Coordinates of N, CA and C in Angstrom, one line a residue:
Chain A
T7 N 27.5 190.6 1.0 CA 28.1 189.4 1.4 C 28.1 189.3 3.0
Q8 N 27.6 188.2 3.5 CA 27.6 188.1 5.0 C 29.0 187.6 5.4
L9 N 29.6 188.2 6.4 CA 30.9 187.8 6.9 C 30.8 187.4 8.3
L10 N 31.6 186.3 8.7 CA 31.7 185.9 10.0 C 33.1 185.9 10.5
E11 N 33.4 186.6 11.6 CA 34.7 186.7 12.1 C 34.9 185.8 13.4
Q12 N 35.9 185.0 13.4 CA 36.1 184.1 14.5 C 37.3 184.6 15.3
S13 N 37.3 184.5 16.6 CA 38.5 184.8 17.4 C 38.5 183.9 18.6
P14 N 39.7 183.5 19.1 CA 41.0 183.8 18.4 C 41.2 182.9 17.2
Q15 N 42.2 183.2 16.4 CA 42.5 182.4 15.3 C 43.2 181.1 15.7
F16 N 44.1 181.2 16.7 CA 44.8 180.1 17.3 C 44.7 180.1 18.8
L17 N 44.6 178.9 19.4 CA 44.5 178.8 20.8 C 45.3 177.6 21.3
S18 N 46.2 177.7 22.2 CA 47.0 176.6 22.7 C 46.9 176.6 24.2
I19 N 46.3 175.6 24.8 CA 46.1 175.6 26.2 C 46.5 174.2 26.8
Q20 N 46.6 174.1 28.1 CA 46.9 172.9 28.8 C 45.6 172.2 29.1
E21 N 45.7 170.9 29.2 CA 44.5 170.0 29.6 C 44.0 170.5 30.9
G22 N 42.7 170.6 31.0 CA 42.0 171.0 32.2 C 41.6 172.5 32.2
E23 N 42.1 173.3 31.3 CA 41.8 174.7 31.2 C 40.4 174.9 30.5
N24 N 39.9 176.0 30.8 CA 38.6 176.4 30.1 C 38.9 177.4 29.0
L25 N 38.1 177.5 28.0 CA 38.3 178.4 26.9 C 37.0 178.8 26.2
T26 N 37.0 180.0 25.6 CA 35.9 180.4 24.8 C 36.3 180.9 23.5
V27 N 35.5 180.5 22.4 CA 35.8 180.9 21.1 C 34.6 181.7 20.6
Y28 N 34.8 182.8 19.9 CA 33.8 183.7 19.5 C 33.6 183.8 18.0
C29 N 32.3 184.0 17.6 CA 32.0 184.1 16.2 C 31.1 185.3 16.1
N30 N 31.5 186.3 15.3 CA 30.8 187.6 15.3 C 30.5 188.1 13.9
S31 N 29.4 188.7 13.7 CA 29.0 189.3 12.4 C 28.2 190.5 12.6
S32 N 28.1 191.3 11.5 CA 27.2 192.5 11.5 C 25.8 192.1 10.9
S33 N 25.8 190.8 10.4 CA 24.6 190.4 9.7 C 23.7 189.5 10.7
V34 N 22.5 189.4 10.4 CA 21.6 188.5 11.1 C 21.5 187.2 10.4
F35 N 21.6 186.1 11.1 CA 21.5 184.8 10.6 C 20.2 184.1 11.1
S36 N 19.6 183.3 10.2 CA 18.5 182.5 10.6 C 18.9 181.3 11.5
S37 N 20.1 180.9 11.4 CA 20.6 179.8 12.2 C 22.1 179.9 12.2
L38 N 22.8 179.3 13.2 CA 24.2 179.3 13.2 C 24.6 177.9 13.6
Q39 N 25.6 177.4 12.9 CA 26.2 176.0 13.1 C 27.6 176.1 13.6
W40 N 28.0 175.2 14.5 CA 29.4 175.0 14.9 C 29.8 173.6 14.4
Y41 N 31.0 173.6 13.7 CA 31.6 172.3 13.2 C 33.0 172.2 13.9
R42 N 33.4 170.9 14.0 CA 34.8 170.6 14.3 C 35.4 169.8 13.2
Q43 N 36.6 170.2 12.8 CA 37.3 169.5 11.7 C 38.6 169.0 12.3
E44 N 38.9 167.7 12.0 CA 40.2 167.1 12.4 C 41.0 167.0 11.1
P45 N 42.4 167.0 11.3 CA 43.3 166.9 10.1 C 42.9 165.8 9.1
G46 N 42.8 166.1 7.9 CA 42.5 165.1 6.8 C 41.1 164.7 6.7
E47 N 40.2 165.4 7.5 CA 38.8 165.0 7.4 C 37.9 166.3 7.1
G48 N 36.7 166.0 6.8 CA 35.8 167.1 6.6 C 35.2 167.6 7.9
P49 N 34.6 168.8 7.9 CA 34.0 169.3 9.1 C 32.8 168.4 9.5
V50 N 32.6 168.3 10.8 CA 31.5 167.5 11.4 C 30.7 168.4 12.3
L51 N 29.4 168.4 12.1 CA 28.5 169.2 12.9 C 28.5 168.9 14.3
L52 N 28.7 170.0 15.2 CA 28.5 169.9 16.6 C 27.1 170.3 17.1
V53 N 26.7 171.4 16.6 CA 25.4 171.9 17.1 C 24.8 172.9 16.1
T54 N 23.5 173.1 16.1 CA 22.8 174.2 15.4 C 22.1 175.0 16.5
V55 N 22.2 176.3 16.4 CA 21.4 177.2 17.2 C 20.5 178.1 16.3
V56 N 19.3 178.3 16.7 CA 18.3 178.9 15.9 C 17.6 180.1 16.5
T57 N 17.4 180.1 17.8 CA 16.6 181.1 18.5 C 17.6 182.1 19.2
G58 N 17.4 183.4 19.1 CA 18.2 184.4 19.7 C 18.2 184.1 21.2
G59 N 19.4 184.1 21.8 CA 19.6 183.9 23.3 C 19.7 182.4 23.6
E60 N 19.5 181.6 22.6 CA 19.5 180.1 22.9 C 20.9 179.6 23.4
V61 N 20.8 178.7 24.4 CA 22.0 178.1 24.9 C 21.9 176.6 24.8
K62 N 22.9 175.9 24.2 CA 22.9 174.5 24.1 C 24.1 173.9 24.7
K63 N 24.0 172.7 25.4 CA 25.1 172.1 26.0 C 25.3 170.7 25.4
L64 N 26.6 170.4 25.1 CA 27.0 169.1 24.6 C 28.1 168.6 25.4
K65 N 27.8 167.9 26.5 CA 28.8 167.4 27.4 C 29.6 168.7 28.0
R66 N 30.9 168.8 27.7 CA 31.7 169.9 28.2 C 31.6 171.2 27.3
L67 N 30.9 171.1 26.3 CA 30.8 172.2 25.3 C 29.5 173.0 25.5
T68 N 29.5 174.3 25.6 CA 28.3 175.1 25.8 C 28.3 176.1 24.6
F69 N 27.2 176.2 23.9 CA 27.1 177.0 22.7 C 26.0 178.1 23.1
Q70 N 26.3 179.3 22.7 CA 25.3 180.4 22.9 C 25.1 181.2 21.6
F71 N 23.8 181.5 21.3 CA 23.5 182.3 20.1 C 23.1 183.7 20.7
G72 N 23.6 184.8 20.1 CA 23.3 186.1 20.6 C 21.9 186.5 20.5
D73 N 21.4 187.4 21.3 CA 20.0 187.8 21.3 C 19.6 188.3 19.9
A74 N 20.5 189.0 19.3 CA 20.2 189.6 18.0 C 20.5 188.6 16.8
R75 N 20.9 187.4 17.1 CA 21.3 186.4 16.1 C 22.4 186.9 15.2
K76 N 23.3 187.6 15.7 CA 24.5 188.1 14.9 C 25.8 187.5 15.4
D77 N 25.8 186.8 16.5 CA 27.0 186.3 17.1 C 26.7 185.1 17.9
S78 N 27.8 184.3 18.2 CA 27.7 183.1 18.9 C 29.0 182.9 19.6
S79 N 29.0 182.0 20.7 CA 30.2 181.7 21.4 C 30.2 180.2 21.7
L80 N 31.4 179.6 21.8 CA 31.6 178.2 22.2 C 32.5 178.2 23.4
H81 N 32.0 177.7 24.5 CA 32.8 177.6 25.7 C 33.1 176.1 26.0
I82 N 34.3 175.8 26.2 CA 34.7 174.4 26.5 C 35.3 174.4 28.0
T83 N 34.7 173.6 28.8 CA 35.1 173.4 30.2 C 36.1 172.2 30.3
A84 N 37.1 172.4 31.1 CA 38.1 171.4 31.3 C 38.5 170.7 30.0
A85 N 39.2 171.4 29.2 CA 39.5 170.9 27.8 C 40.4 169.7 28.0
Q86 N 40.2 168.8 27.0 CA 41.0 167.5 26.9 C 41.7 167.5 25.6
P87 N 42.8 166.7 25.5 CA 43.5 166.6 24.2 C 42.6 166.2 23.0
G88 N 41.6 165.4 23.3 CA 40.6 165.0 22.3 C 39.8 166.2 21.7
D89 N 39.8 167.3 22.3 CA 39.1 168.5 21.8 C 40.0 169.2 20.8
T90 N 41.2 168.8 20.6 CA 42.1 169.5 19.6 C 41.4 169.4 18.2
G91 N 41.5 170.5 17.5 CA 40.9 170.5 16.1 C 40.6 172.0 15.7
L92 N 40.1 172.1 14.5 CA 39.7 173.4 13.9 C 38.2 173.5 14.2
Y93 N 37.8 174.6 14.8 CA 36.4 174.9 15.1 C 35.9 175.9 14.2
L94 N 34.8 175.6 13.4 CA 34.3 176.5 12.4 C 32.9 176.9 12.8
C95 N 32.6 178.2 12.7 CA 31.2 178.6 12.8 C 30.7 178.9 11.4
A96 N 29.4 178.7 11.2 CA 28.8 178.9 9.9 C 27.4 179.5 10.1
G97 N 27.1 180.5 9.3 CA 25.8 181.2 9.4 C 24.9 180.9 8.2
G98 N 23.7 180.5 8.5 CA 22.7 180.2 7.5 C 21.9 181.5 7.1
G99 N 21.6 181.6 5.8 CA 20.8 182.8 5.4 C 19.3 182.6 5.7
N100 N 18.5 183.5 5.2 CA 17.1 183.5 5.5 C 16.3 182.7 4.4
T101 N 16.9 182.3 3.4 CA 16.2 181.7 2.2 C 16.1 180.2 2.3
N102 N 16.7 179.6 3.4 CA 16.8 178.2 3.5 C 17.4 177.5 2.3
A103 N 18.2 178.2 1.5 CA 18.8 177.6 0.4 C 20.1 176.9 0.8
G104 N 20.5 176.9 2.1 CA 21.6 176.2 2.6 C 23.0 176.8 2.2
K105 N 23.0 178.0 1.7 CA 24.3 178.7 1.3 C 24.9 179.3 2.6
S106 N 25.6 178.4 3.4 CA 26.2 178.9 4.6 C 27.4 179.7 4.3
T107 N 27.6 180.7 5.2 CA 28.9 181.5 5.2 C 29.7 181.0 6.4
F108 N 31.0 180.6 6.1 CA 31.8 180.1 7.1 C 32.8 181.1 7.6
G109 N 33.1 181.1 8.9 CA 34.2 181.8 9.5 C 35.5 181.2 9.1
D110 N 36.7 181.8 9.4 CA 38.0 181.3 9.1 C 38.4 180.2 10.1
G111 N 37.7 180.1 11.2 CA 38.0 179.0 12.1 C 39.0 179.4 13.2
T112 N 38.9 178.6 14.3 CA 39.8 178.7 15.4 C 40.5 177.3 15.6
T113 N 41.8 177.4 15.5 CA 42.6 176.1 15.7 C 43.0 176.0 17.1
L114 N 42.4 174.9 17.7 CA 42.6 174.7 19.2 C 43.6 173.5 19.3
T115 N 44.6 173.7 20.2 CA 45.5 172.7 20.6 C 45.4 172.5 22.1
V116 N 45.1 171.3 22.6 CA 45.1 171.1 24.0 C 46.2 170.1 24.3
K117 N 47.1 170.6 25.1 CA 48.3 169.8 25.5 C 48.1 169.0 26.7
P118 N 48.6 167.7 26.7 CA 48.4 166.9 27.9 C 49.2 167.3 29.0
Chain B
N15 N 25.6 153.4 6.0 CA 25.3 154.6 5.3 C 26.6 155.3 5.0
A16 N 26.9 155.5 3.7 CA 28.2 156.1 3.4 C 28.2 157.6 3.6
G17 N 27.1 158.3 3.4 CA 27.0 159.7 3.6 C 27.5 160.4 2.3
V18 N 28.5 161.2 2.3 CA 29.1 161.9 1.2 C 30.4 161.3 0.9
T19 N 30.6 160.8 -0.4 CA 31.8 160.2 -0.8 C 32.5 161.0 -1.9
Q20 N 33.8 161.3 -1.7 CA 34.6 162.1 -2.6 C 35.7 161.2 -3.2
T21 N 36.0 161.4 -4.4 CA 37.2 160.8 -5.0 C 37.8 161.7 -6.1
P22 N 39.1 161.8 -6.3 CA 40.1 161.0 -5.5 C 40.4 161.8 -4.2
K23 N 41.1 161.1 -3.3 CA 41.5 161.7 -2.0 C 42.7 162.7 -2.2
F24 N 43.6 162.3 -3.1 CA 44.7 163.2 -3.5 C 44.9 163.2 -5.0
R25 N 45.4 164.3 -5.5 CA 45.8 164.4 -6.9 C 46.8 165.5 -7.1
I26 N 47.7 165.2 -8.0 CA 48.7 166.2 -8.4 C 48.5 166.5 -9.9
L27 N 48.3 167.7 -10.3 CA 48.1 168.1 -11.7 C 49.2 169.0 -12.1
K28 N 49.5 169.0 -13.4 CA 50.4 170.0 -14.0 C 49.5 171.2 -14.5
I29 N 50.2 172.3 -14.5 CA 49.5 173.5 -15.0 C 48.9 173.3 -16.4
G30 N 47.6 173.6 -16.6 CA 47.0 173.5 -17.8 C 46.2 172.2 -18.0
Q31 N 46.4 171.2 -17.1 CA 45.7 170.0 -17.2 C 44.2 170.2 -16.6
S32 N 43.4 169.2 -17.0 CA 42.0 169.3 -16.5 C 41.7 168.0 -15.7
M33 N 40.7 168.1 -14.8 CA 40.3 166.9 -14.1 C 38.9 167.1 -13.5
T34 N 38.3 166.0 -13.1 CA 37.0 166.1 -12.4 C 37.1 165.4 -11.0
L35 N 36.6 166.2 -10.0 CA 36.5 165.6 -8.7 C 35.1 165.1 -8.6
Q36 N 35.0 163.8 -8.1 CA 33.7 163.2 -8.1 C 33.1 163.3 -6.7
C37 N 31.8 163.4 -6.6 CA 31.1 163.5 -5.3 C 29.7 162.8 -5.5
T38 N 29.4 161.9 -4.5 CA 28.1 161.3 -4.5 C 27.6 161.2 -3.1
Q39 N 26.3 161.3 -2.9 CA 25.7 161.2 -1.6 C 24.5 160.2 -1.7
D40 N 24.3 159.5 -0.5 CA 23.3 158.5 -0.5 C 22.2 158.8 0.5
M41 N 22.0 160.1 0.8 CA 21.1 160.5 1.8 C 19.8 161.2 1.2
N42 N 19.8 161.2 -0.1 CA 18.6 161.7 -0.9 C 18.5 163.2 -0.6
H43 N 19.6 163.9 -0.3 CA 19.6 165.3 -0.1 C 19.4 166.1 -1.4
N44 N 18.6 167.1 -1.4 CA 18.4 167.9 -2.7 C 19.6 168.9 -2.9
Y45 N 20.1 169.4 -1.8 CA 21.1 170.5 -1.9 C 22.5 169.9 -1.8
M46 N 23.4 170.3 -2.7 CA 24.7 169.9 -2.7 C 25.6 171.1 -3.0
Y47 N 26.9 171.0 -2.5 CA 27.8 172.1 -2.5 C 29.2 171.7 -2.8
W48 N 30.0 172.5 -3.4 CA 31.5 172.4 -3.4 C 32.1 173.6 -2.7
Y49 N 33.0 173.3 -1.8 CA 33.8 174.3 -1.1 C 35.2 174.0 -1.3
R50 N 36.0 175.1 -1.2 CA 37.5 174.9 -1.2 C 38.0 175.5 0.1
Q51 N 39.0 174.9 0.7 CA 39.6 175.4 1.9 C 41.1 175.5 1.7
D52 N 41.6 176.7 1.9 CA 43.0 177.0 1.8 C 43.6 177.0 3.2
P53 N 44.9 176.8 3.3 CA 45.5 176.7 4.6 C 45.2 177.9 5.6
G54 N 44.8 177.5 6.8 CA 44.5 178.5 7.8 C 43.2 179.3 7.5
M55 N 42.4 178.9 6.5 CA 41.2 179.6 6.2 C 40.0 178.8 6.4
G56 N 38.9 179.4 6.3 CA 37.6 178.7 6.3 C 37.3 178.2 5.0
L57 N 36.0 178.0 4.8 CA 35.5 177.3 3.5 C 34.9 178.4 2.6
K58 N 35.3 178.4 1.4 CA 34.7 179.3 0.4 C 33.8 178.5 -0.6
L59 N 32.6 179.0 -0.8 CA 31.7 178.2 -1.7 C 32.0 178.5 -3.2
I60 N 32.2 177.4 -3.9 CA 32.5 177.4 -5.3 C 31.2 177.4 -6.2
Y61 N 30.5 176.3 -6.0 CA 29.2 176.1 -6.7 C 28.2 175.4 -5.8
Y62 N 27.0 175.5 -6.0 CA 26.0 174.8 -5.3 C 24.8 174.4 -6.2
S63 N 24.0 173.4 -5.7 CA 22.9 173.0 -6.5 C 21.7 172.7 -5.6
V64 N 20.5 173.1 -6.0 CA 19.4 172.9 -5.2 C 18.6 171.7 -5.7
G65 N 19.0 171.0 -6.7 CA 18.3 169.9 -7.2 C 18.9 169.5 -8.6
A66 N 18.5 168.3 -9.0 CA 19.0 167.8 -10.3 C 18.6 168.7 -11.4
G67 N 19.6 169.1 -12.2 CA 19.4 170.0 -13.3 C 19.6 171.4 -13.0
I68 N 19.9 171.8 -11.7 CA 19.9 173.2 -11.3 C 21.3 173.4 -10.6
T69 N 22.1 174.3 -11.1 CA 23.3 174.7 -10.5 C 23.5 176.2 -10.5
D70 N 24.3 176.7 -9.5 CA 24.5 178.1 -9.5 C 25.8 178.4 -8.9
K71 N 26.4 179.6 -9.2 CA 27.7 180.0 -8.7 C 27.7 180.4 -7.3
G72 N 28.8 180.1 -6.6 CA 29.0 180.6 -5.3 C 29.9 181.8 -5.2
E73 N 30.8 181.9 -4.2 CA 31.6 183.0 -4.0 C 32.9 183.0 -4.9
V74 N 33.4 181.8 -5.3 CA 34.7 181.7 -6.0 C 34.5 180.7 -7.2
P75 N 33.7 181.0 -8.2 CA 33.4 180.0 -9.2 C 34.4 179.9 -10.4
N76 N 35.2 181.0 -10.5 CA 36.1 181.1 -11.7 C 37.1 179.9 -11.8
G77 N 37.1 179.3 -13.0 CA 38.0 178.2 -13.2 C 37.4 176.8 -13.0
Y78 N 36.1 176.8 -12.6 CA 35.4 175.6 -12.3 C 34.1 175.5 -13.0
N79 N 33.7 174.2 -13.2 CA 32.3 174.0 -13.7 C 31.7 172.8 -13.0
V80 N 30.4 172.8 -12.9 CA 29.7 171.6 -12.3 C 28.5 171.2 -13.1
S81 N 28.0 170.0 -12.8 CA 26.8 169.5 -13.4 C 26.1 168.7 -12.3
R82 N 24.8 168.6 -12.5 CA 23.9 167.8 -11.6 C 22.9 167.1 -12.4
S83 N 23.3 165.9 -12.9 CA 22.3 165.2 -13.7 C 21.5 164.3 -12.9
T84 N 21.9 163.9 -11.7 CA 21.1 163.1 -10.7 C 21.1 163.7 -9.4
T85 N 20.2 163.3 -8.5 CA 20.2 163.8 -7.1 C 21.5 163.4 -6.4
E86 N 22.0 162.2 -6.7 CA 23.1 161.7 -5.9 C 24.5 162.3 -6.3
D87 N 24.7 162.7 -7.5 CA 26.1 163.0 -8.0 C 26.2 164.5 -8.3
F88 N 27.4 165.1 -8.0 CA 27.6 166.5 -8.2 C 29.1 166.6 -8.5
P89 N 29.6 166.3 -9.7 CA 31.0 166.4 -10.0 C 31.5 167.9 -10.2
L90 N 32.7 168.1 -9.9 CA 33.3 169.4 -10.0 C 34.5 169.3 -11.1
R91 N 34.4 170.1 -12.1 CA 35.4 170.0 -13.2 C 36.3 171.2 -13.1
L92 N 37.6 170.9 -13.2 CA 38.6 172.0 -13.2 C 39.2 172.0 -14.6
E93 N 39.1 173.1 -15.3 CA 39.6 173.2 -16.7 C 40.9 174.1 -16.6
L94 N 41.9 173.7 -17.3 CA 43.2 174.5 -17.3 C 43.7 174.8 -15.9
A95 N 44.0 173.8 -15.2 CA 44.4 174.0 -13.8 C 45.6 175.0 -13.6
A96 N 45.4 175.8 -12.6 CA 46.4 176.8 -12.3 C 46.9 176.6 -10.8
P97 N 48.1 177.1 -10.5 CA 48.6 176.9 -9.1 C 47.7 177.5 -8.1
S98 N 46.9 178.5 -8.4 CA 45.9 179.1 -7.5 C 44.8 178.2 -7.1
Q99 N 44.7 177.1 -7.8 CA 43.6 176.1 -7.5 C 44.1 175.0 -6.6
T100 N 45.4 175.1 -6.2 CA 45.9 174.2 -5.1 C 45.2 174.4 -3.9
S101 N 44.5 173.4 -3.4 CA 43.6 173.6 -2.2 C 43.1 172.2 -1.8
V102 N 42.3 172.2 -0.7 CA 41.5 171.0 -0.4 C 40.1 171.3 -0.7
Y103 N 39.5 170.4 -1.4 CA 38.1 170.6 -1.9 C 37.1 169.7 -1.1
F104 N 36.0 170.3 -0.7 CA 35.0 169.5 0.1 C 33.7 169.6 -0.6
C105 N 33.1 168.5 -0.8 CA 31.7 168.4 -1.2 C 30.8 168.2 0.0
A106 N 29.7 168.8 -0.1 CA 28.7 168.6 1.1 C 27.3 168.6 0.5
S107 N 26.4 168.1 1.4 CA 25.0 168.0 1.0 C 24.2 168.4 2.2
S108 N 22.9 168.8 2.0 CA 22.0 169.1 3.0 C 20.6 168.8 2.5
P109 N 19.6 168.6 3.5 CA 18.2 168.4 3.1 C 17.6 169.8 2.8
T110 N 16.4 169.8 2.3 CA 15.6 171.0 2.2 C 14.9 171.3 3.5
G111 N 14.3 172.5 3.6 CA 13.5 172.8 4.8 C 14.4 173.3 5.9
S112 N 14.0 173.1 7.1 CA 14.7 173.7 8.3 C 16.1 173.1 8.5
G113 N 16.4 172.0 7.9 CA 17.8 171.4 8.0 C 18.7 171.8 6.8
A114 N 18.3 172.8 6.0 CA 19.1 173.1 4.8 C 20.5 173.7 5.2
N115 N 20.6 174.3 6.4 CA 21.9 174.8 6.7 C 22.8 173.8 7.5
V116 N 22.3 172.6 7.7 CA 23.1 171.6 8.4 C 23.8 170.7 7.3
L117 N 25.1 170.9 7.1 CA 25.8 170.3 6.0 C 26.5 169.0 6.5
T118 N 26.4 168.0 5.6 CA 27.2 166.8 5.8 C 28.3 166.8 4.8
F119 N 29.6 166.8 5.2 CA 30.7 166.9 4.4 C 31.3 165.6 4.0
G120 N 32.0 165.5 2.8 CA 32.9 164.4 2.5 C 34.2 164.6 3.2
A121 N 35.1 163.7 3.0 CA 36.4 163.7 3.6 C 37.4 164.6 3.0
G122 N 37.1 165.1 1.8 CA 37.9 166.1 1.1 C 38.8 165.5 0.0
S123 N 39.2 166.3 -0.9 CA 40.1 166.0 -2.0 C 41.2 167.0 -2.0
R124 N 42.5 166.6 -1.8 CA 43.6 167.5 -1.8 C 44.2 167.5 -3.1
L125 N 44.2 168.7 -3.7 CA 44.7 168.9 -5.1 C 45.9 169.8 -5.1
T126 N 46.9 169.4 -5.7 CA 48.1 170.2 -5.9 C 48.4 170.5 -7.4
V127 N 48.6 171.7 -7.8 CA 48.8 172.1 -9.2 C 50.3 172.6 -9.2
L128 N 51.1 171.9 -10.0 CA 52.5 172.3 -10.1 C 52.8 172.8 -11.5

């Protein structure tokens, strides 16, 4: 069973601060996804990373895939209250069957 | 485009009752999934399907059944509900090929078993 560990589990910061969330595994993934989930809603895809060492930027969010494709990080610059939510990483297997493994998530609260 | 639609949004069951959570998608995705999410936890895969007529167990299938008679629909059946099945259930779908790991989720169904 492939496992993904996310850290920290909870993060509470003030508006304008920077933060980094980590997603680590001992397994290699063919791709890794980051989702954001708001209360009462399903997760919504933020980004997919596929290539080892890949860096993708989405406005104030920067995503990085580890060189060995076993880990990833999400960095948010100048966090805003609208960034509040549960951030989930998910790793895809090599069979393209779509059976993603999810981490337990990081709950982010950004205070105004 | 509705995406993935789940019903009901909320349901309360008594121990031993049965029910079906409905899920339909209009994106012509071959792959469909059922996950459960417990408080403070990530998503655990219950069942998945790679196409009409094909289903397979995920990580936590006990107490559940599924069917996939059409590409669009993937209902989840709970037989003899137990308090341990209190959770939020999410249906998701994805295309085949390189996008197979990119899931589109429904809004969830919150189930309480008393």
